[in-house]
Coordinates of C-alpha atoms in Angstrom, one line a residue:
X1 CA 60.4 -51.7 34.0
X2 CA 57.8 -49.7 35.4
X3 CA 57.2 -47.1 37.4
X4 CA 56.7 -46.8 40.9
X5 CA 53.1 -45.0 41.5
X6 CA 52.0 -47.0 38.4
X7 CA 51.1 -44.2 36.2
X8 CA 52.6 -43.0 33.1
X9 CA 52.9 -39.3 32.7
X10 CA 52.3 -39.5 28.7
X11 CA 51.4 -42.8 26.4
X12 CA 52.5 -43.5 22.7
X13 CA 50.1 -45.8 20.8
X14 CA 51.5 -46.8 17.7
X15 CA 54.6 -48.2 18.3
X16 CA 55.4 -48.2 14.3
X17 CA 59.8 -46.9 13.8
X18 CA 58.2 -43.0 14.7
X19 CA 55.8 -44.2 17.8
X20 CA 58.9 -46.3 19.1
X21 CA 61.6 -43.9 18.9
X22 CA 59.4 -41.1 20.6
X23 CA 58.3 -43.4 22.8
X24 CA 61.9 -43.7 23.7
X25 CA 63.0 -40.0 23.5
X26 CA 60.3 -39.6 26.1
X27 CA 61.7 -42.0 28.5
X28 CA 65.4 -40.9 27.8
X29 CA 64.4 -37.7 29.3
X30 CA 63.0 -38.9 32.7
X31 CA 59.2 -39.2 31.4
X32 CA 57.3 -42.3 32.5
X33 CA 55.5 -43.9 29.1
X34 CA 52.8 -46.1 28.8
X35 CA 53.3 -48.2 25.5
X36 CA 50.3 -49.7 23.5
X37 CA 49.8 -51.0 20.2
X38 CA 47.3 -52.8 18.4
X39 CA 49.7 -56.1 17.7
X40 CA 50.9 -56.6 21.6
X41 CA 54.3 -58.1 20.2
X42 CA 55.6 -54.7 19.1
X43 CA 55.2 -53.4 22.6
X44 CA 57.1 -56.5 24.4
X45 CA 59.7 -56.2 21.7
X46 CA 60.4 -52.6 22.6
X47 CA 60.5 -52.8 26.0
X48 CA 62.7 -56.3 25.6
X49 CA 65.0 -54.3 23.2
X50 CA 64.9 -50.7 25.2
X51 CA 63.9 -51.5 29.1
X52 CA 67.1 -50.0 29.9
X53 CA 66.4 -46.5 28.5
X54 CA 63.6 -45.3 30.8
X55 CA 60.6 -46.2 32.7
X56 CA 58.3 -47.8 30.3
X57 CA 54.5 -49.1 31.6
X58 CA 53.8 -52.0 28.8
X59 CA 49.7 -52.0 28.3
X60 CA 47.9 -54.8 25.9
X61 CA 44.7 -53.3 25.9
X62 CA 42.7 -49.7 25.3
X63 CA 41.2 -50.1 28.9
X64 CA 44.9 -50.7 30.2
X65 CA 46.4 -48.1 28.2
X66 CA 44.4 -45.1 29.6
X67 CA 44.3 -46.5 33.6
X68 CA 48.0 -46.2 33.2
X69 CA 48.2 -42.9 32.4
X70 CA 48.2 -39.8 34.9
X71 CA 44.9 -37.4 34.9
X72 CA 45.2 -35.3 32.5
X73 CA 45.8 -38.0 30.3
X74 CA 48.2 -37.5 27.4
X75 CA 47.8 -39.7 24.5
X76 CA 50.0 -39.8 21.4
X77 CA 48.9 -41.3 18.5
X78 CA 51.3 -42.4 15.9
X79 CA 49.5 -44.1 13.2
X80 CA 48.7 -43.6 9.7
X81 CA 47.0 -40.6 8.6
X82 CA 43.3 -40.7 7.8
X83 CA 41.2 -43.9 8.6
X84 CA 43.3 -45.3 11.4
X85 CA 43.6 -42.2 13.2
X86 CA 39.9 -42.0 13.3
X87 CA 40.3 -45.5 14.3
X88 CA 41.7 -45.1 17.3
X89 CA 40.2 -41.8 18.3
X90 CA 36.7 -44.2 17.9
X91 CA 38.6 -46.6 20.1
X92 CA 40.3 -44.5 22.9
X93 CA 37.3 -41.2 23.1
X94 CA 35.4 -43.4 25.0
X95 CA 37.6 -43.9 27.7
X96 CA 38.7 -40.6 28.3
X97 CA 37.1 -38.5 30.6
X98 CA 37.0 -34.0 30.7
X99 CA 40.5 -32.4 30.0
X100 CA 42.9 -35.3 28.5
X101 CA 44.5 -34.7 25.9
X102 CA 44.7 -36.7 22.3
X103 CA 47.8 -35.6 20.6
X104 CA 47.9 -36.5 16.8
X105 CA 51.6 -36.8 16.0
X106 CA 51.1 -38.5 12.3
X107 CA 51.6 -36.8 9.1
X108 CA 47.2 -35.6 9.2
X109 CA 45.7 -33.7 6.6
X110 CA 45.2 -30.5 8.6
X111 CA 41.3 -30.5 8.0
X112 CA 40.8 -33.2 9.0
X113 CA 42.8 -32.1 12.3
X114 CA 40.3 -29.1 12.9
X115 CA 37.2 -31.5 12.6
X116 CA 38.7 -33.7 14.7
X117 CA 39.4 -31.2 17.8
X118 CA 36.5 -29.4 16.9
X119 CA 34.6 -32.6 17.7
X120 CA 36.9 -33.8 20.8
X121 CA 36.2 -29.7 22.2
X122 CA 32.3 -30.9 22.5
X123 CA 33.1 -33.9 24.8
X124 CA 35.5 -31.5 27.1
X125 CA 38.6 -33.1 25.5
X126 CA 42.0 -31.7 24.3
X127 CA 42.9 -32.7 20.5
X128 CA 46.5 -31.8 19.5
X129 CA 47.2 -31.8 16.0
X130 CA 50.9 -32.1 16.0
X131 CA 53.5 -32.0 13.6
X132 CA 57.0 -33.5 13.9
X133 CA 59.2 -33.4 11.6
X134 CA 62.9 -35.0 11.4
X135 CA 62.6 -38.7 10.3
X136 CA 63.0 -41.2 12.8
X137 CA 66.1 -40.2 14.0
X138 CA 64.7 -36.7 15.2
X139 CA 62.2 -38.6 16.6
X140 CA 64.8 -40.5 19.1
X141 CA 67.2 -37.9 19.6
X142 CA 64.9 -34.2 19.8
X143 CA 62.6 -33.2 16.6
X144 CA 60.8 -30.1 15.8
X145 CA 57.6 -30.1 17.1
X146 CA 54.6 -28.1 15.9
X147 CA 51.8 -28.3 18.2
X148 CA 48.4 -26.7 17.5
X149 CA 45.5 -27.1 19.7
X150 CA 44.2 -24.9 22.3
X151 CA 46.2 -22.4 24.4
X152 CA 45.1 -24.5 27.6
X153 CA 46.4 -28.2 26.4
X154 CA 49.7 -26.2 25.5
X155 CA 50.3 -25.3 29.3
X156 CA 49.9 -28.7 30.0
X157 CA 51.4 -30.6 27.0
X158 CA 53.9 -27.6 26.2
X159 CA 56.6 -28.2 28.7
X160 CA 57.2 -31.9 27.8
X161 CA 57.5 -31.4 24.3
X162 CA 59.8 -28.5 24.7
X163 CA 61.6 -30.8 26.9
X164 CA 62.6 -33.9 24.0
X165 CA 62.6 -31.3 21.2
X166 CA 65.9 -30.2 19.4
X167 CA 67.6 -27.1 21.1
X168 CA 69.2 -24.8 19.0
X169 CA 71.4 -22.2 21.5
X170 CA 69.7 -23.4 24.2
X171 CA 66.2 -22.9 22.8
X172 CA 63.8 -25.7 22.5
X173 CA 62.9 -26.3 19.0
X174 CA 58.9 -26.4 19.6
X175 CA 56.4 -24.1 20.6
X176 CA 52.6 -23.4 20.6
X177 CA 51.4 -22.6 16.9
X178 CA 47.9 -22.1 17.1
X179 CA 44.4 -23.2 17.7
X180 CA 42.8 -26.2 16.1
X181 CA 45.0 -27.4 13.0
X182 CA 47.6 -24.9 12.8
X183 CA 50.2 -27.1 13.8
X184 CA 49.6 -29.7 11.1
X185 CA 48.8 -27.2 8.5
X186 CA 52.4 -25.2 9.3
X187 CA 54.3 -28.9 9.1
X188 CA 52.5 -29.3 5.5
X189 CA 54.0 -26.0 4.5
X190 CA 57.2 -27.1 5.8
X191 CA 56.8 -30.8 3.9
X192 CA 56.1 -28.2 0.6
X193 CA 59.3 -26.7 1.3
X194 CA 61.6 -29.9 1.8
X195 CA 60.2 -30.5 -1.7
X196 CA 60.7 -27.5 -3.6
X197 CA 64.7 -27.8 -1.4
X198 CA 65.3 -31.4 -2.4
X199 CA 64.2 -30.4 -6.1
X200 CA 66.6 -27.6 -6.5
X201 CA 69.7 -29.5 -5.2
X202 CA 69.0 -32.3 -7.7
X203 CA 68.7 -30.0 -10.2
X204 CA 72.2 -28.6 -9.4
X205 CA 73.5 -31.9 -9.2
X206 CA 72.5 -32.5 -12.7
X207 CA 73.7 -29.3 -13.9
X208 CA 76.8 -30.5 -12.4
X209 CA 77.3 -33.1 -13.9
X210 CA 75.6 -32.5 -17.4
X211 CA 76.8 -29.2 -18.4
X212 CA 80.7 -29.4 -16.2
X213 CA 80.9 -33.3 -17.1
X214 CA 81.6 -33.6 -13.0
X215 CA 81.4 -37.0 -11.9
X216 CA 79.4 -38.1 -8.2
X217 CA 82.4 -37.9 -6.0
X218 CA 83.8 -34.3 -7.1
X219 CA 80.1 -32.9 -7.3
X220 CA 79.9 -34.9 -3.5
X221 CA 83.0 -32.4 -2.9
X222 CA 81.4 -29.3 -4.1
X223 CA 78.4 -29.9 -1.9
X224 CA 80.8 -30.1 1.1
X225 CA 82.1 -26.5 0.4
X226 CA 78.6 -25.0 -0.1
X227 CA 77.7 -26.7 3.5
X228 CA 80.6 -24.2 5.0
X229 CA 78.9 -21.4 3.7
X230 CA 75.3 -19.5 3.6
X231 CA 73.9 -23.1 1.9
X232 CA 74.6 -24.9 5.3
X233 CA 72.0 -26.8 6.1
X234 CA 70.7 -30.9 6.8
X235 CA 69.6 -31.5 3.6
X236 CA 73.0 -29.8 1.4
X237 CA 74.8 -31.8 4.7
X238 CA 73.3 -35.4 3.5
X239 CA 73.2 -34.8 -0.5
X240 CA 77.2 -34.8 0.2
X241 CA 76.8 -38.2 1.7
X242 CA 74.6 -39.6 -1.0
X243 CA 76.8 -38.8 -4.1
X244 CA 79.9 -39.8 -2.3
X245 CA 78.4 -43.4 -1.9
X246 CA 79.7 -46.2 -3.7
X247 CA 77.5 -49.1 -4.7
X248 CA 78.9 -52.3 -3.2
X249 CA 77.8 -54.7 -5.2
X250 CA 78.7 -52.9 -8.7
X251 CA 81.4 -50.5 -8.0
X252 CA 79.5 -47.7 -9.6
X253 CA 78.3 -44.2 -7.7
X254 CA 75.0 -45.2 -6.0
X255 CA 73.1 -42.3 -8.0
X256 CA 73.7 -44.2 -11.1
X257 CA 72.3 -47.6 -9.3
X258 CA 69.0 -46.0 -8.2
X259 CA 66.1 -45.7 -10.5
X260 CA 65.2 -41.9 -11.2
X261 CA 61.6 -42.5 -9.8
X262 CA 61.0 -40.0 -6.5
X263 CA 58.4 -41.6 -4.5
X264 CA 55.8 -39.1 -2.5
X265 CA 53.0 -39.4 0.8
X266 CA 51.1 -36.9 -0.3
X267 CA 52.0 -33.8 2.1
X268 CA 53.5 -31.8 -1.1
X269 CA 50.1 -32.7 -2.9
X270 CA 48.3 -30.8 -0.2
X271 CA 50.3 -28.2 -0.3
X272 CA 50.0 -27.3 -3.5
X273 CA 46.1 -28.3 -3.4
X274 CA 46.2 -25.7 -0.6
X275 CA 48.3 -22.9 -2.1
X276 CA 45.2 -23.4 -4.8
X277 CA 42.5 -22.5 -2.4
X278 CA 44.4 -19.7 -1.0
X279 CA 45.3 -18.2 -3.9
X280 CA 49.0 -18.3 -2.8
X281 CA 51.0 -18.8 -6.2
X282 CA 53.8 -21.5 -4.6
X283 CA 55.6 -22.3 -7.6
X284 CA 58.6 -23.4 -6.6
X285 CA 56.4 -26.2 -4.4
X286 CA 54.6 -26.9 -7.6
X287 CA 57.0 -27.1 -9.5
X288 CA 58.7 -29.7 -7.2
X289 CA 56.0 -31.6 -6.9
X290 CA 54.8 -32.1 -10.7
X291 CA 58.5 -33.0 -11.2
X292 CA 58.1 -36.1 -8.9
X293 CA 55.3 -36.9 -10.3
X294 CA 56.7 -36.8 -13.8
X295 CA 59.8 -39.0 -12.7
X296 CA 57.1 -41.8 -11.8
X297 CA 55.7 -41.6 -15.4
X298 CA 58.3 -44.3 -16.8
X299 CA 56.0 -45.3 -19.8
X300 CA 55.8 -42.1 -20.6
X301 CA 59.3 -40.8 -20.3
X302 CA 60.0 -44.3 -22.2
X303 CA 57.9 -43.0 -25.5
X304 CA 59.6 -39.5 -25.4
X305 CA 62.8 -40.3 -25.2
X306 CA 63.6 -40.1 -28.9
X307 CA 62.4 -36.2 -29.2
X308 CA 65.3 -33.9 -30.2
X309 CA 66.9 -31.6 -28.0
X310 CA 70.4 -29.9 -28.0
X311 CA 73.5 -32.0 -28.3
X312 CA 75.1 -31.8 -24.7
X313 CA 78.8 -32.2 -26.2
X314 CA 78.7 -29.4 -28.7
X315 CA 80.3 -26.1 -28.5
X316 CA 77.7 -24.9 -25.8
X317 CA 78.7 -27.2 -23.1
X318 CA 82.8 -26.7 -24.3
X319 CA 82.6 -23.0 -23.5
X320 CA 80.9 -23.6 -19.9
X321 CA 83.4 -22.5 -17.8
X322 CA 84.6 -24.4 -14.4
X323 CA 83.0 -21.0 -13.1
X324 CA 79.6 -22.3 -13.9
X325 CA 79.6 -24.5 -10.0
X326 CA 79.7 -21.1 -8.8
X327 CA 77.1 -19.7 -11.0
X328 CA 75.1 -22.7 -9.8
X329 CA 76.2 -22.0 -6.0
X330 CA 74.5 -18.3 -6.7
X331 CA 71.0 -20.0 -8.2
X332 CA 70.8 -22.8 -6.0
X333 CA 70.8 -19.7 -3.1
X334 CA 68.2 -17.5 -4.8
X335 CA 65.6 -20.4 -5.6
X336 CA 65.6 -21.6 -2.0
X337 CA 65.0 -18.2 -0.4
X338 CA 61.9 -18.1 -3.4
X339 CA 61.2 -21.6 -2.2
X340 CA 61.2 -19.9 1.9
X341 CA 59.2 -17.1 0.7
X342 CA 56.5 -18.4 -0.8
X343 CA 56.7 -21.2 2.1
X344 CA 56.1 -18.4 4.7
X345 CA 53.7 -16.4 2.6
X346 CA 51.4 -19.7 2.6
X347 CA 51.5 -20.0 6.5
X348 CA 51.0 -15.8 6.8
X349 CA 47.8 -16.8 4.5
X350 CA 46.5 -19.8 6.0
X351 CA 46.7 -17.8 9.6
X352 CA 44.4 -15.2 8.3
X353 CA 42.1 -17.4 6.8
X354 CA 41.7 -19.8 9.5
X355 CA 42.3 -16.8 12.0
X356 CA 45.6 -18.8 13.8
X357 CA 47.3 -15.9 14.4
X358 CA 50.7 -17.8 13.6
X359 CA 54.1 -16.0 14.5
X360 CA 56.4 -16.9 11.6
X361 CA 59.4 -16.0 13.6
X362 CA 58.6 -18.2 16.1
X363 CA 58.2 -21.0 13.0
X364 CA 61.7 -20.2 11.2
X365 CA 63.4 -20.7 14.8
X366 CA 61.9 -24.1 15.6
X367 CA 63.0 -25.2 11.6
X368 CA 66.5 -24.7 12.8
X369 CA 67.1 -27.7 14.2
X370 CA 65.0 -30.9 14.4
X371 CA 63.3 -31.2 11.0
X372 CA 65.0 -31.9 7.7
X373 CA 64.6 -28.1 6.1
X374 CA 67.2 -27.4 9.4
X375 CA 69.1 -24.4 7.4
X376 CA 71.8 -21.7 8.8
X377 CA 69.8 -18.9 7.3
X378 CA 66.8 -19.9 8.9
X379 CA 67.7 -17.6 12.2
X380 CA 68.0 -15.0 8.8
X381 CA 64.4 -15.9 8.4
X382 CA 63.7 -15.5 12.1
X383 CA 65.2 -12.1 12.3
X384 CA 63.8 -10.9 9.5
X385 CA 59.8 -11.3 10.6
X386 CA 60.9 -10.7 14.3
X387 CA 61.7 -7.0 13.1
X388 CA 58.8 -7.2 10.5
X389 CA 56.4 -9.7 11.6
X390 CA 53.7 -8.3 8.5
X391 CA 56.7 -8.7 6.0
X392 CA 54.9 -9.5 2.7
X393 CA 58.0 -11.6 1.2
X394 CA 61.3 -12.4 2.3
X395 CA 62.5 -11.5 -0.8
X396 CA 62.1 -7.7 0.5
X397 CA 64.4 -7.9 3.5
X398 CA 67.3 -6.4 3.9
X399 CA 70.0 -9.1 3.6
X400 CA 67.6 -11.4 1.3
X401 CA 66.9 -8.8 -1.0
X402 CA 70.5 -7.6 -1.4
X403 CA 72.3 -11.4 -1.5
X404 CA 69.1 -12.0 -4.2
X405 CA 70.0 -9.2 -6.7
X406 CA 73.3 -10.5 -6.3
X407 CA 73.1 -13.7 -7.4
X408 CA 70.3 -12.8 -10.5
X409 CA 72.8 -12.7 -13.2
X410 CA 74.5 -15.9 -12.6
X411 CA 71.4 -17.4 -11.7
X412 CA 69.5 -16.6 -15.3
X413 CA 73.3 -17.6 -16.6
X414 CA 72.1 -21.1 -15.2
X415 CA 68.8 -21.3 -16.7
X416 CA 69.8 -20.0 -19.9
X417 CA 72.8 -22.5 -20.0
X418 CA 70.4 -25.2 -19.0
X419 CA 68.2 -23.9 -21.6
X420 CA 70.3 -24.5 -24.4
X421 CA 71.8 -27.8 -23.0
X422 CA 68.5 -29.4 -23.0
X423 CA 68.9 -29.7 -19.1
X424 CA 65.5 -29.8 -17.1
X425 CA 65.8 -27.3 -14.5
X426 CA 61.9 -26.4 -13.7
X427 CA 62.6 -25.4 -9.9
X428 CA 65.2 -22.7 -10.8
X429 CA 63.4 -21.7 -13.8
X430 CA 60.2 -21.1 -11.9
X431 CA 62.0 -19.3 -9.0
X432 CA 63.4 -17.0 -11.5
X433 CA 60.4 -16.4 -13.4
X434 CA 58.5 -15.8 -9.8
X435 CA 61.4 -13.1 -8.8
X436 CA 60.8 -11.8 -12.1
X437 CA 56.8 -11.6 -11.7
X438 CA 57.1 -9.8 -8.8
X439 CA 59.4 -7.3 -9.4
X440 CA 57.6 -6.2 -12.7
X441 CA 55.9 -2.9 -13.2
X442 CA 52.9 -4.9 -15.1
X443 CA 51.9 -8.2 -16.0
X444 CA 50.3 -9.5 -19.5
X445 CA 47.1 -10.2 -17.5
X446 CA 45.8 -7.4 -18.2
X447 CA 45.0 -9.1 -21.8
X448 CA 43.9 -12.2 -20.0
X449 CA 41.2 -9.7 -18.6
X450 CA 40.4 -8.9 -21.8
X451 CA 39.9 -12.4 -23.1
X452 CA 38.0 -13.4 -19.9
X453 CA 35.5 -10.6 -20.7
X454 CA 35.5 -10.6 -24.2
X455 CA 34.5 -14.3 -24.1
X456 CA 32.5 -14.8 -21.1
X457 CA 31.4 -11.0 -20.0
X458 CA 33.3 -11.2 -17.1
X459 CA 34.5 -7.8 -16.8
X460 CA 37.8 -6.2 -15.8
X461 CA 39.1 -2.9 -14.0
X462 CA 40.3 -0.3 -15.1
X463 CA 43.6 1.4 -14.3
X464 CA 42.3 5.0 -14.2
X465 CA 38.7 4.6 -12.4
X466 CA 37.1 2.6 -10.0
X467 CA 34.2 -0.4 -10.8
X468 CA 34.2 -2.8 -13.1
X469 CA 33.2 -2.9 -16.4
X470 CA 32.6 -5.0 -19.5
X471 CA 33.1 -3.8 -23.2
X472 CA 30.2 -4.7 -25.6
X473 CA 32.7 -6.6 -27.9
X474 CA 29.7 -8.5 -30.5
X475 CA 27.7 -5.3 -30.8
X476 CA 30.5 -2.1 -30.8
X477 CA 33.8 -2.7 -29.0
X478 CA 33.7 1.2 -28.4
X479 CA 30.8 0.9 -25.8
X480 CA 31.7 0.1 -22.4
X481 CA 29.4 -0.3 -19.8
X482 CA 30.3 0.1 -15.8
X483 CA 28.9 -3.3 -13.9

């Protein structure tokens, strides 16, 4: 089917399970879409498969693709990060002429998304870093969308993508993030979080299960309760699902049938490499991260398995009281507003250091619906910075701070019990020892200091005078010398 002046409004090359199904969100809601990808049978399959959806211009070449589309040209690319996204920018620049937009809708590194619009800017042309995030089905039936880019291709490019997004109370789950990368960098903070989420919750699960002796189905039960409460959200929604899954073929809860070996792309990788080079201590999404990585380590999980630990079925695990899933309820709470916090701190940090000015409320209200970190408390988030947008850390609001301190004695009851059960739990053990960092008066690393100069001459500060200063510690340890 195509469309009566001949000219798409926006085109989707890449036509991949993503680049189809927003491809088809677009059309769903009235937008004309030119289609192109590099093999031609995608394209003819979609349209065979989807005609009846919308108004779909098929194209089977570069030259085709952009004489289809209406000036200014929108152009959505949806193909793998790195190489072939430079691919097809090489491939498509060419043909573009003053004020069209490019509009990178893959999971990019967001670098490489302020080269590339930085480079686009010098030929007069609009490159929109864009992050979606809500699998393929967000994709088809309204996402969250984090656009970057320039104010001007916004205006443009804005309304549209506000228009498939998720609502949430009748708001559109997208809007304008910032200049040049912002809007990947923000959905790599937000790929961090889903990490540091999905860690926590399989930690519970396993404490569960290991210290309560709670089998898939019951623990699928518990979940279900906690998604009434303050821990409604997507991903609590669908871990219910999961553990309440039977394997066909064997009978046995699907958990049990799946190896214990959590795949990543990379997004919580950058994060982390990021939080580095901000000096942003994101724990919780390290934490998460190395713990993936260590599942994937089968030879070496293989050679350790005969170390001692604790025996699970002594007296320990007999005294753990059925209490203990609430106990659980209270840490799995806590660690995921840590996990939020430092989440939000990265973004407030990123913004000043690529000067994005980035309005976190405006982020915590597009992550309410859309995107797999969707979470109830999440408008929380939103009216927290909204009546402090310079909040250093959620964990100093109001309502955060006060259901935090409530929940800090049965959440160090759940470390400590996983402690002595020999129950891995390094995303609530972090979280806790990150609350715990913060609130302290001082920190040992004041002796670090010490070391550092003592070793290397690197001098420290002193807690009663301005400068620095370094100790002569070879020669007489009672000299000190101002720097």
């Amino acid at each position: 089917m195509t469309s009566q002046t001949g000219r798409a409004s926006i085109g989707v090359t890449g036509l991949a399970v993503m680049g189809r199904n927003l491809a088809r969100n677009l059309a769903r809601h009235g937008h004309t879409v030119a289609l192109h990808n590099r093999t031609e049978q995608r394209t003819r399959d979609l349209v065979e498969q989807f005609g009846s959806e919308g108004d779909f211009v098929p194209t089977y070449s570069a030259q085709e693709f952009v004489r289809a589309l209406e000036r200014p040209r929108k152009l959505v690319v949806m193909v793998k990060a790195g190489a072939p996204t430079d691919a097809v920018i090489d491939e498509f620049v060419p043909l573009l002429e003053p004020g069209d937009i490019v509009i990178d809708a893959g999971n990019a590194h967001f670098a490489d998304t302020r080269r590339r619009e930085a480079a686009l800017r010098e030929r007069g042309l609009h490159f929109v870093g864009t992050g979606v995030s809500g699998g393929e089905e967000g994709a088809l039936h309204g996402p969250s969308i984090m656009p970057g880019g320039s104010a001007e291709s916004y205006e443009s490019l804005g309304p549209l993508l506000e228009d498939i997004s998720a609502k949430v109370d009748g708001a559109p789950c997208c809007t304008h993030i910032g200049p040049d990368g912002a809007g990947h960098f923000v959905k790599m903070v937000h790929n961090g979080i889903e990490y540091s989420d999905m860690q926590l919750i399989a930690e519970s699960f396993d404490l569960l299960r290991g210290a309560l002796g709670y089998e898939p189905p019951r623990i699928a039960d518990i979940f279900r309760t906690w998604n009434t409460g303050r821990l409604d959200s997507y991903l609590i929604e669908i871990t219910a699902e999961v553990l309440a899954h039977t394997d066909p073929a064997t009978g046995r809860p699907f958990v049990d049938v799946v190896a214990d070996e959590a795949e990543q792309k990379g997004t919580g990788r950058w994060t982390v490499q990021n939080g580095l080079e901000l000096g942003v201590p994101i724990t919780g999404i390290a934490e998460a991260t190395f713990a993936r990585s260590l599942s994937g380590h089968t030879d070496l999980r293989r050679a350790a398995r005969g170390l001692a630990g604790p025996t699970r079925d002594s007296s320990v695990r007999a005294n753990v009281p059925e209490s203990f899933a609430d106990d659980v309820e209270h840490a799995l709470y806590a660690s995921k507003v840590v996990a939020y916090a430092q989440g939000f701190h990265q973004i407030q940090a990123g913004s000043a250091e690529y000067d994005w000015n980035i309005d976190l409320a405006s982020v915590a209200a597009i992550w309410r619906g859309g995107c797999i970190i969707r979470a109830t408390f999440l408008d929380d988030i939103r009216a927290a910075y909204r009546a402090e947008p310079t909040l250093p850390t959620l964990l100093t609001s109001g309502e955060f701070r006060a259901a935090v301190e409530d929940a800090q004695d049965a959440w160090r009851s759940v470390v400590s019990t996983a402690v002595r059960l020999g129950i891995p739990t390094p995303g609530f053990s972090t979280a806790l020892a990150y609350y715990d960092a913060l609130r302290a008066d001082r920190l040992p690393a004041s002796l670090i200091q010490g070391q550092r100069d003592y070793f290397g001459a690197h001098t420290y500060r002193r807690v009663d005078r301005d400068g620095s200063f370094h100790t002569t510690w070879a020669a007489d340890p009672r000299e000190e010398h101002e720097v």
